[in-house]
Coordinates of C-alpha atoms and ligand atoms in Angstrom, one line a residue:
M1 CA 0.0 0.0 0.0
D2 CA 1.2 3.4 -0.9
I3 CA 2.5 5.6 2.0
L4 CA 1.8 9.4 1.6
L5 CA 3.8 11.6 3.7
Y6 CA 3.8 15.5 3.7
D7 CA 7.2 16.8 2.5
N8 CA 7.9 20.3 3.6
W9 CA 10.5 20.7 0.8
E10 CA 7.9 20.4 -1.8
R11 CA 5.1 21.5 0.5
K12 CA 2.8 18.6 -0.6
L13 CA 2.0 15.0 0.1
R14 CA 4.3 12.7 -1.7
S15 CA 4.3 8.9 -2.1
F16 CA 7.2 7.6 -0.1
Q17 CA 9.7 5.5 -2.0
P18 CA 12.8 4.4 -0.2
L19 CA 16.1 5.5 -1.7
R20 CA 17.7 2.1 -1.1
Q21 CA 16.6 -1.4 -1.0
D22 CA 17.9 -2.5 2.4
W23 CA 17.1 0.3 4.8
V24 CA 15.3 3.6 5.1
G25 CA 17.4 6.4 6.7
L26 CA 15.6 8.4 9.4
Y27 CA 17.5 11.3 11.0
C28 CA 15.8 13.1 13.9
C29 CA 17.4 16.2 15.4
G30 CA 17.9 15.4 19.0
P31 CA 17.7 17.4 22.2
T32 CA 20.1 20.1 23.5
V33 CA 20.8 18.6 26.8
Y34 CA 21.2 21.7 28.9
D35 CA 18.0 21.0 30.8
Y36 CA 15.3 18.3 31.1
A37 CA 13.1 17.8 28.0
H38 CA 9.6 19.2 28.3
I39 CA 6.4 17.5 26.9
G40 CA 6.6 19.7 23.9
N41 CA 10.0 18.3 22.8
L42 CA 8.6 14.9 23.6
R43 CA 5.6 15.4 21.3
T44 CA 8.1 15.7 18.4
Y45 CA 9.8 12.5 19.3
L46 CA 6.5 10.7 19.6
F47 CA 5.6 11.8 16.1
E48 CA 8.9 10.5 14.9
D49 CA 8.4 7.2 16.7
V50 CA 5.0 6.8 15.1
L51 CA 6.5 7.6 11.7
R52 CA 9.2 5.0 12.3
R53 CA 6.5 2.5 13.4
T54 CA 4.4 3.2 10.3
L55 CA 7.4 2.6 8.1
E56 CA 8.1 -0.6 9.9
F57 CA 4.4 -1.6 9.6
N58 CA 4.8 -1.3 5.9
G59 CA 7.7 -3.8 6.0
H60 CA 10.6 -1.3 5.8
T61 CA 13.8 -1.6 7.8
V62 CA 14.5 1.7 9.4
R63 CA 17.8 3.0 10.3
H64 CA 16.9 5.6 12.9
V65 CA 19.4 8.1 14.1
I66 CA 18.9 10.6 17.0
N67 CA 21.8 13.1 17.8
I68 CA 22.5 14.6 21.1
T69 CA 23.4 18.2 21.0
D70 CA 25.9 18.8 23.8
V71 CA 27.8 21.7 22.4
G72 CA 27.4 24.7 20.2
H73 CA 23.7 25.6 20.3
L74 CA 23.6 29.3 21.3
V75 CA 21.0 31.0 23.1
S76 CA 20.2 33.0 20.0
D77 CA 19.6 31.0 16.9
A78 CA 21.3 33.9 15.1
D79 CA 24.6 32.8 16.4
D80 CA 24.8 35.2 19.2
G81 CA 24.9 34.8 22.8
E82 CA 26.1 32.2 25.2
D83 CA 26.3 28.5 24.5
K84 CA 23.1 26.9 26.0
M85 CA 25.3 24.1 27.6
E86 CA 27.7 26.7 29.4
K87 CA 24.6 28.7 30.6
G88 CA 22.9 25.4 31.8
S89 CA 26.1 24.5 33.5
R90 CA 26.3 27.8 35.5
K91 CA 22.6 27.4 36.4
A92 CA 23.0 23.9 37.7
G93 CA 26.4 24.5 39.3
E94 CA 27.8 21.3 37.6
S95 CA 30.2 21.1 34.6
A96 CA 28.8 21.3 31.1
W97 CA 30.0 17.6 30.6
D98 CA 28.2 16.5 33.8
I99 CA 24.8 18.2 32.9
A100 CA 25.2 16.7 29.3
E101 CA 25.4 13.3 30.8
R102 CA 22.7 13.8 33.3
F103 CA 20.1 15.2 30.9
T104 CA 20.9 12.7 28.3
V105 CA 20.2 9.8 30.7
A106 CA 16.9 11.6 31.7
F107 CA 15.9 12.2 28.0
K108 CA 16.5 8.5 27.2
Q109 CA 14.4 7.5 30.3
D110 CA 11.6 9.8 29.0
L111 CA 11.6 8.0 25.6
H112 CA 11.5 4.7 27.4
S113 CA 8.6 5.7 29.7
L114 CA 6.6 6.8 26.6
N115 CA 7.4 3.4 25.0
M116 CA 9.3 4.9 22.1
L117 CA 11.6 2.5 20.2
P118 CA 15.3 3.4 20.8
P119 CA 17.1 4.6 17.6
Q120 CA 19.7 2.2 16.2
I121 CA 22.1 4.9 16.5
W122 CA 22.6 7.6 19.1
C123 CA 25.4 10.1 18.3
K124 CA 26.6 13.2 20.2
A125 CA 28.2 16.2 18.9
T126 CA 31.2 16.2 21.2
D127 CA 32.1 12.6 20.0
H128 CA 32.3 13.9 16.3
I129 CA 34.5 17.0 16.4
A130 CA 37.0 15.6 13.8
E131 CA 34.1 14.7 11.5
Q132 CA 32.7 18.3 11.9
I133 CA 36.1 19.9 11.2
A134 CA 36.7 17.8 8.1
F135 CA 33.2 18.8 6.8
I136 CA 33.9 22.5 7.3
S137 CA 37.3 22.1 5.7
T138 CA 35.5 20.7 2.5
I139 CA 33.0 23.5 2.4
E140 CA 35.9 25.9 2.8
E141 CA 37.8 24.3 -0.1
K142 CA 34.7 24.6 -2.2
G143 CA 34.7 28.3 -1.4
Y144 CA 31.6 28.8 0.7
T145 CA 33.2 30.1 3.8
Y146 CA 34.7 33.3 5.3
I147 CA 36.5 34.1 8.5
T148 CA 35.5 36.8 10.9
A149 CA 36.8 37.9 14.3
D150 CA 34.6 35.4 15.9
G151 CA 34.5 32.3 13.7
V152 CA 34.2 30.7 10.4
Y153 CA 30.9 31.5 8.6
F154 CA 28.9 30.1 5.7
D155 CA 28.4 32.6 3.0
T156 CA 24.7 32.0 2.0
S157 CA 24.9 34.3 -1.0
K158 CA 26.8 31.6 -2.8
Q159 CA 23.8 29.4 -3.0
D160 CA 21.0 30.5 -5.3
N161 CA 18.5 28.2 -3.6
Y162 CA 19.4 29.0 0.0
G163 CA 16.4 29.1 2.2
Y164 CA 14.1 27.3 -0.2
L165 CA 12.8 24.8 2.6
A166 CA 11.5 27.9 4.5
R167 CA 10.7 29.8 1.4
L168 CA 12.7 32.6 2.9
N169 CA 12.4 36.0 1.4
R170 CA 16.2 36.8 1.4
E171 CA 16.0 40.3 0.1
G172 CA 13.5 41.3 2.8
Q173 CA 15.7 39.7 5.6
E174 CA 18.8 41.6 4.2
A175 CA 16.8 44.9 4.4
G176 CA 15.5 44.3 7.8
K177 CA 18.6 43.1 9.5
R178 CA 21.4 45.1 8.0
V179 CA 22.1 47.0 11.2
A180 CA 22.6 43.8 13.3
L181 CA 25.0 42.1 10.8
G182 CA 28.3 42.7 12.7
D183 CA 31.0 41.0 10.8
K184 CA 28.6 38.8 8.8
R185 CA 28.2 39.6 5.1
N186 CA 24.6 38.4 4.9
A187 CA 21.9 38.4 7.5
T188 CA 21.3 34.6 6.9
D189 CA 25.0 33.6 7.1
F190 CA 25.7 31.4 10.0
A191 CA 28.7 30.1 12.0
L192 CA 30.3 26.8 11.1
W193 CA 32.9 27.1 13.8
K194 CA 33.1 29.7 16.6
F195 CA 36.3 30.9 18.3
S196 CA 36.6 30.7 22.1
P197 CA 36.2 34.2 23.4
A198 CA 39.7 35.9 23.8
G199 CA 41.2 35.5 27.1
E200 CA 38.5 32.9 28.1
T201 CA 38.6 29.2 28.5
R202 CA 35.4 27.5 27.7
Q203 CA 34.6 24.1 29.2
M204 CA 34.0 22.7 25.9
E205 CA 36.6 23.8 23.2
W206 CA 38.9 22.1 20.7
D207 CA 41.8 23.0 18.4
S208 CA 40.9 23.4 14.7
P209 CA 42.7 24.7 11.6
W210 CA 41.1 28.0 12.3
G211 CA 41.7 28.3 15.9
R212 CA 40.5 27.1 19.3
G213 CA 36.8 26.9 19.6
F214 CA 33.8 24.9 19.1
P215 CA 31.4 23.8 16.2
G216 CA 28.3 25.9 15.2
W217 CA 25.0 24.1 16.0
H218 CA 24.0 22.9 12.5
I219 CA 27.3 21.4 11.3
E220 CA 26.8 18.4 13.7
C221 CA 23.7 17.2 12.0
S222 CA 25.1 17.4 8.4
A223 CA 28.3 15.6 9.5
M224 CA 26.7 12.8 11.6
S225 CA 23.8 12.1 9.2
A226 CA 26.4 11.6 6.4
K227 CA 28.5 9.4 8.6
Y228 CA 25.6 7.2 9.9
L229 CA 23.2 7.2 6.9
E230 CA 24.5 8.9 3.8
P231 CA 24.8 12.4 2.5
W232 CA 21.5 11.8 0.7
F233 CA 19.0 9.8 2.7
D234 CA 15.3 9.2 3.1
I235 CA 13.6 11.3 5.8
H236 CA 14.8 14.1 8.1
C237 CA 12.6 15.3 11.0
G238 CA 12.4 17.9 13.7
G239 CA 10.1 20.3 15.2
E240 CA 8.5 23.1 13.1
D241 CA 10.9 25.7 14.6
H242 CA 13.7 24.0 12.7
I243 CA 12.5 24.9 9.3
P244 CA 13.7 28.4 8.9
I245 CA 17.2 28.2 10.5
H246 CA 18.5 24.8 11.6
H247 CA 17.3 22.6 8.7
T248 CA 17.8 25.4 6.3
N249 CA 21.4 25.5 7.2
E250 CA 21.9 21.8 7.4
I251 CA 20.7 21.7 3.8
A252 CA 23.0 24.5 2.8
Q253 CA 26.1 22.8 4.4
T254 CA 25.4 19.5 2.8
E255 CA 24.6 20.8 -0.5
A256 CA 27.9 22.8 -0.4
C257 CA 29.8 19.7 0.6
Y258 CA 28.2 17.0 -1.4
G259 CA 26.0 18.7 -3.9
T260 CA 22.8 16.9 -2.5
R261 CA 20.2 18.5 -0.4
L262 CA 20.5 16.0 2.4
A263 CA 17.1 14.3 2.7
N264 CA 14.5 13.3 0.2
F265 CA 11.7 14.1 2.7
W266 CA 11.6 16.9 5.3
M267 CA 8.9 16.3 8.0
H268 CA 8.1 18.5 10.9
G269 CA 6.2 18.0 14.0
Y270 CA 4.0 21.1 15.1
F271 CA 4.2 22.6 18.5
L272 CA 2.7 21.7 21.8
Q273 CA 1.3 24.9 23.0
I274 CA 0.4 25.9 26.5
D275 CA -1.8 28.8 27.1
A276 CA -1.7 29.5 23.4
G277 CA 2.2 29.9 23.4
K278 CA 4.9 27.5 22.4
M279 CA 6.1 25.3 25.4
S280 CA 9.8 26.3 25.6
K281 CA 12.7 25.2 27.7
S282 CA 14.3 28.6 27.4
S283 CA 11.2 30.2 29.0
G284 CA 12.0 28.1 32.0
D285 CA 8.3 27.5 32.6
F286 CA 7.6 24.1 31.2
L287 CA 6.1 20.7 32.1
R288 CA 8.3 17.6 32.2
L289 CA 7.1 14.0 31.9
Q290 CA 7.8 13.7 35.5
T291 CA 5.6 16.6 36.3
L292 CA 2.7 14.5 34.8
I293 CA 3.7 11.4 36.7
D294 CA 3.9 13.4 39.8
Q295 CA 0.2 14.3 39.2
R296 CA -0.6 10.5 39.0
M297 CA -0.8 10.5 35.3
D298 CA 0.4 7.6 33.3
P299 CA 3.1 8.5 30.7
L300 CA 1.3 6.5 28.1
A301 CA -1.9 8.7 28.7
Y302 CA 0.3 11.5 27.3
R303 CA 1.3 9.2 24.3
Y304 CA -2.4 8.6 23.8
L305 CA -3.1 12.4 23.9
C306 CA -0.6 13.0 21.2
L307 CA -2.1 10.3 19.1
T308 CA -5.4 12.2 19.2
A309 CA -4.0 15.2 17.3
H310 CA -2.5 15.2 13.7
Y311 CA 1.3 15.8 13.9
R312 CA 0.8 18.7 11.6
S313 CA -1.4 20.7 13.8
Q314 CA -0.5 22.4 17.0
L315 CA -1.8 20.9 20.1
N316 CA -2.9 22.8 23.2
F317 CA -2.0 21.1 26.3
S318 CA -4.5 21.0 29.2
W319 CA -4.9 18.9 32.1
E320 CA -8.5 18.2 31.3
A321 CA -7.5 16.8 27.8
L322 CA -4.8 14.7 29.5
T323 CA -7.2 13.3 32.0
A324 CA -9.6 12.6 29.2
A325 CA -6.8 10.7 27.3
Q326 CA -6.0 8.8 30.4
T327 CA -9.7 7.7 30.9
A328 CA -9.8 6.7 27.1
L329 CA -6.6 4.7 27.5
Q330 CA -7.8 2.9 30.5
R331 CA -11.1 2.0 28.7
L332 CA -9.0 0.6 25.9
R333 CA -6.8 -1.5 28.3
D334 CA -10.0 -2.7 30.1
N335 CA -11.4 -3.8 26.9
Y336 CA -8.1 -5.5 25.7
L337 CA -7.8 -7.3 29.1
S338 CA -11.4 -8.7 28.9
W339 CA -10.7 -10.0 25.3
A340 CA -7.5 -11.5 26.5
G341 CA -9.5 -13.1 29.3
E342 CA -12.3 -14.5 27.0
A343 CA -10.0 -15.5 24.0
D344 CA -9.3 -19.2 24.4
T345 CA -7.7 -19.6 21.1
A346 CA -5.2 -17.5 19.2
A347 CA -6.7 -15.7 16.1
E348 CA -5.6 -13.8 13.1
P349 CA -6.2 -10.1 12.9
D350 CA -9.4 -9.1 11.1
A351 CA -8.5 -8.2 7.4
G352 CA -11.1 -5.4 7.0
F353 CA -10.2 -3.5 10.2
T354 CA -6.5 -3.9 9.5
E355 CA -6.9 -2.6 6.0
R356 CA -8.7 0.5 7.2
F357 CA -6.2 1.2 10.0
H358 CA -3.4 0.7 7.5
T359 CA -5.0 3.2 5.0
E360 CA -5.3 5.8 7.8
I361 CA -1.7 5.7 9.1
N362 CA -0.4 5.6 5.4
A363 CA -2.4 8.8 4.8
D364 CA 0.3 11.0 6.4
L365 CA 0.0 9.3 9.7
N366 CA -3.6 10.1 10.3
L367 CA -3.6 8.8 13.9
P368 CA -6.7 10.6 15.0
R369 CA -8.6 8.6 12.3
A370 CA -6.7 5.4 13.0
L371 CA -7.9 5.7 16.6
A372 CA -11.4 6.0 15.4
V373 CA -11.0 2.7 13.7
V374 CA -9.6 1.2 17.0
W375 CA -12.8 2.2 18.8
E376 CA -15.0 0.9 16.0
L377 CA -13.2 -2.3 16.4
A378 CA -13.7 -2.5 20.0
K379 CA -17.5 -2.0 19.5
S380 CA -17.8 -4.4 16.8
S381 CA -19.3 -7.9 17.0
L382 CA -16.0 -9.7 16.3
S383 CA -14.9 -12.4 18.6
P384 CA -12.7 -11.3 21.5
A385 CA -9.9 -13.5 20.1
V386 CA -10.0 -11.6 16.8
K387 CA -10.3 -8.2 18.4
K388 CA -7.3 -8.9 20.6
A389 CA -5.2 -10.2 17.6
T390 CA -6.2 -7.1 15.6
L391 CA -5.3 -4.6 18.3
D392 CA -2.1 -6.3 18.9
R393 CA -1.4 -5.6 15.3
F394 CA -2.5 -2.0 15.6
D395 CA -0.4 -1.5 18.7
L396 CA 2.7 -2.0 16.7
V397 CA 2.0 1.5 15.5
L398 CA 0.2 2.9 18.4
G399 CA 2.8 1.8 20.9
L400 CA 0.4 1.8 23.9
D401 CA 2.1 -1.3 25.1
L402 CA -1.3 -3.0 25.7
Q403 CA 0.2 -6.5 25.9
N404 CA 2.2 -5.6 28.9
W405 CA -0.3 -3.7 30.8
Q406 CA -1.2 -5.1 34.3
P407 CA -3.8 -3.8 36.5
P408 CA -2.2 -2.1 39.3
Q409 CA -1.9 -4.2 42.6
Q410 CA -4.5 -3.2 44.9
I411 CA -3.2 -1.4 48.0
I412 CA -4.0 -3.5 51.1
P413 CA -4.9 -1.3 54.0
D414 CA -2.7 -1.3 57.1
E415 CA -5.5 -2.5 59.2
V416 CA -5.7 -5.7 57.2
H417 CA -1.9 -6.1 57.4
A418 CA -2.2 -5.8 61.1
L419 CA -4.9 -8.4 61.4
A420 CA -3.1 -10.8 59.3
E421 CA 0.1 -10.3 61.3
R422 CA -1.9 -11.1 64.6
R423 CA -3.3 -14.3 62.9
R424 CA 0.4 -15.2 62.1
I425 CA 1.3 -14.9 65.6
S426 CA -1.7 -16.8 66.8
R427 CA -0.8 -19.7 64.5
E428 CA 2.8 -19.7 65.7
N429 CA 1.5 -19.9 69.2
K430 CA -0.7 -22.8 68.1
N431 CA -3.7 -20.8 69.1
W432 CA -5.9 -22.2 66.4
A433 CA -9.2 -20.8 67.5
E434 CA -8.0 -17.3 67.5
A435 CA -6.3 -17.7 64.2
D436 CA -9.6 -18.9 62.7
A437 CA -11.5 -16.0 64.2
L438 CA -9.0 -13.6 62.7
R439 CA -9.3 -15.2 59.3
N440 CA -13.0 -14.7 59.4
E441 CA -12.5 -11.0 60.4
L442 CA -10.2 -10.6 57.5
R443 CA -12.9 -12.3 55.1
E444 CA -15.5 -9.9 56.5
L445 CA -13.2 -7.0 55.3
G446 CA -12.9 -8.7 51.9
Y447 CA -9.4 -10.4 52.1
E448 CA -8.2 -14.0 52.1
V449 CA -4.9 -15.0 53.8
E450 CA -3.1 -18.0 52.4
D451 CA -0.4 -19.7 54.3
T452 CA 2.5 -20.6 51.9
A453 CA 5.9 -22.1 52.4
G454 CA 7.5 -18.7 52.3
G455 CA 5.1 -17.1 54.8
M456 CA 1.7 -15.8 53.8
T457 CA 0.0 -13.9 51.1
I458 CA -3.0 -11.6 51.4
K459 CA -5.4 -11.3 48.5
P460 CA -8.6 -9.5 47.8
L461 CA -11.5 -11.9 47.8
Ligands
ATP501 N1 6.7 23.2 22.1 C1 7.3 22.3 21.3 N2 6.5 21.3 20.8 C2 6.8 20.4 19.9 N3 8.2 20.3 19.6 C3 9.1 21.1 20.2 C4 8.7 22.2 21.0 N4 9.7 22.9 21.4 C5 10.8 22.4 20.8 N5 10.5 21.3 20.1 C6 11.3 20.2 19.2 O1 11.9 19.5 20.2 C7 13.1 19.1 19.7 C8 14.2 19.3 20.6 O2 14.6 20.6 20.8 P1 15.8 21.3 21.7 O3 16.1 20.3 22.7 O4 16.8 21.8 20.7 O5 14.8 22.3 22.3 P2 15.3 23.7 22.6 O6 15.2 24.5 21.2 O7 16.6 23.8 23.3 O8 14.2 24.1 23.6 P3 13.3 25.2 23.5 O9 12.9 25.6 22.2 O10 12.0 24.6 24.3 O11 13.8 26.4 24.3 C9 13.4 19.8 18.5 O12 12.8 19.0 17.3 C10 12.5 20.9 18.5 O13 12.0 21.5 17.3
ZN502 ZN1 19.7 18.9 13.4

């Protein structure tokens, strides 16, 4: 079945055809690890996870790469200001290397809690300084760079189609920003390598042919995607904010270096909003996955919530919407569990429902409509065994981990524990009448004690 995906380069739905027979290259711009990820960032990774699962559902083998930006992403996307890592390090009172490690671990844990498939390749910017320097050297040899007092810059006027992804109006930008150009030749020029500030030692800095310093933010993605995929690969993803600067500049670099525009498809996840504004790490006021868990929300309820909105529309977060998602997820789990309990034989997924679900996910990941198919399946008159088998198949894409869900263990009140303990002591003292009376008292409270070789267990009746 054809897969239609919205390609932001051509600004239209295109039929997806892999560039190679053996794998599909999928590169997703990763987090800048100066703080915890917020649930907005995680929405983008959830969209990418569903994309990967959809490709796999269609029989493709995906080579999925996520990078970790642990150096070079400046506070301003216009290559000004402090490195977010150095700033985060000061705020946390820890070294930049330590916060990078700590927030990378936390990020991977978040992906795991949301049941995202780990990429085959994780790669971090600071492990690939040599590759980035080599990349810049090639661009320099090809005549696309110039050097200013603070770094090596990419001269965007050398490329006729610079900014095509974002449909940038370059003349307008030049006119508007001329005053703030500094040493840059064009408003859209960007840093490939920044020099360490004179007289200062940064925590993260390296020698290079141009001087001691650190790579610009965009070069890591061009260098690492070429290394782990190819200079020209299938699908490149990120959040919608990456379109005008980060992805535009990645394309410029790769085109200058290899003469290809990096990826065949450019796909972007739209923002999670809060109070009608973008949820943002830099604003300091954001919700983490842990914040939701602290409010007794299941991380997979957030996954469900994200599935209810198309990735190309913004989603406004509210606690009401999350609670509704948690209720819906729980209903689905209860349904699934009851089918699993009734199904005495294994069955094949229903072909008609599977085809409809497949059609929706292949229509540019229309998960809201795919979820509607799920609920129709739940209400259908199919046998429990077939419903379960069909939903198992769908869950390969939904990623709600239905198979592994267990009803939470009931919490046994202290009073019941205390009675059971008294009964244990009565038995130890061979006071059988008292032990029996206590057993009856426990039954009246709705609990059964069982004496086992290893002690006793208490179960609700
Ligand atoms: N509110 C949001 N909703 C969805 N995706 C987002 C949101 N904010 C950022 N993203 C995406 O999350 C991914 C990780 O971004 P990154 O860690 O670089 O965030 P950041 O730019 O440092 O943080 P912020 O923009 O929140 O200050 C990127 O693909 C980015 O486009
Ligand atoms: Zn990137």
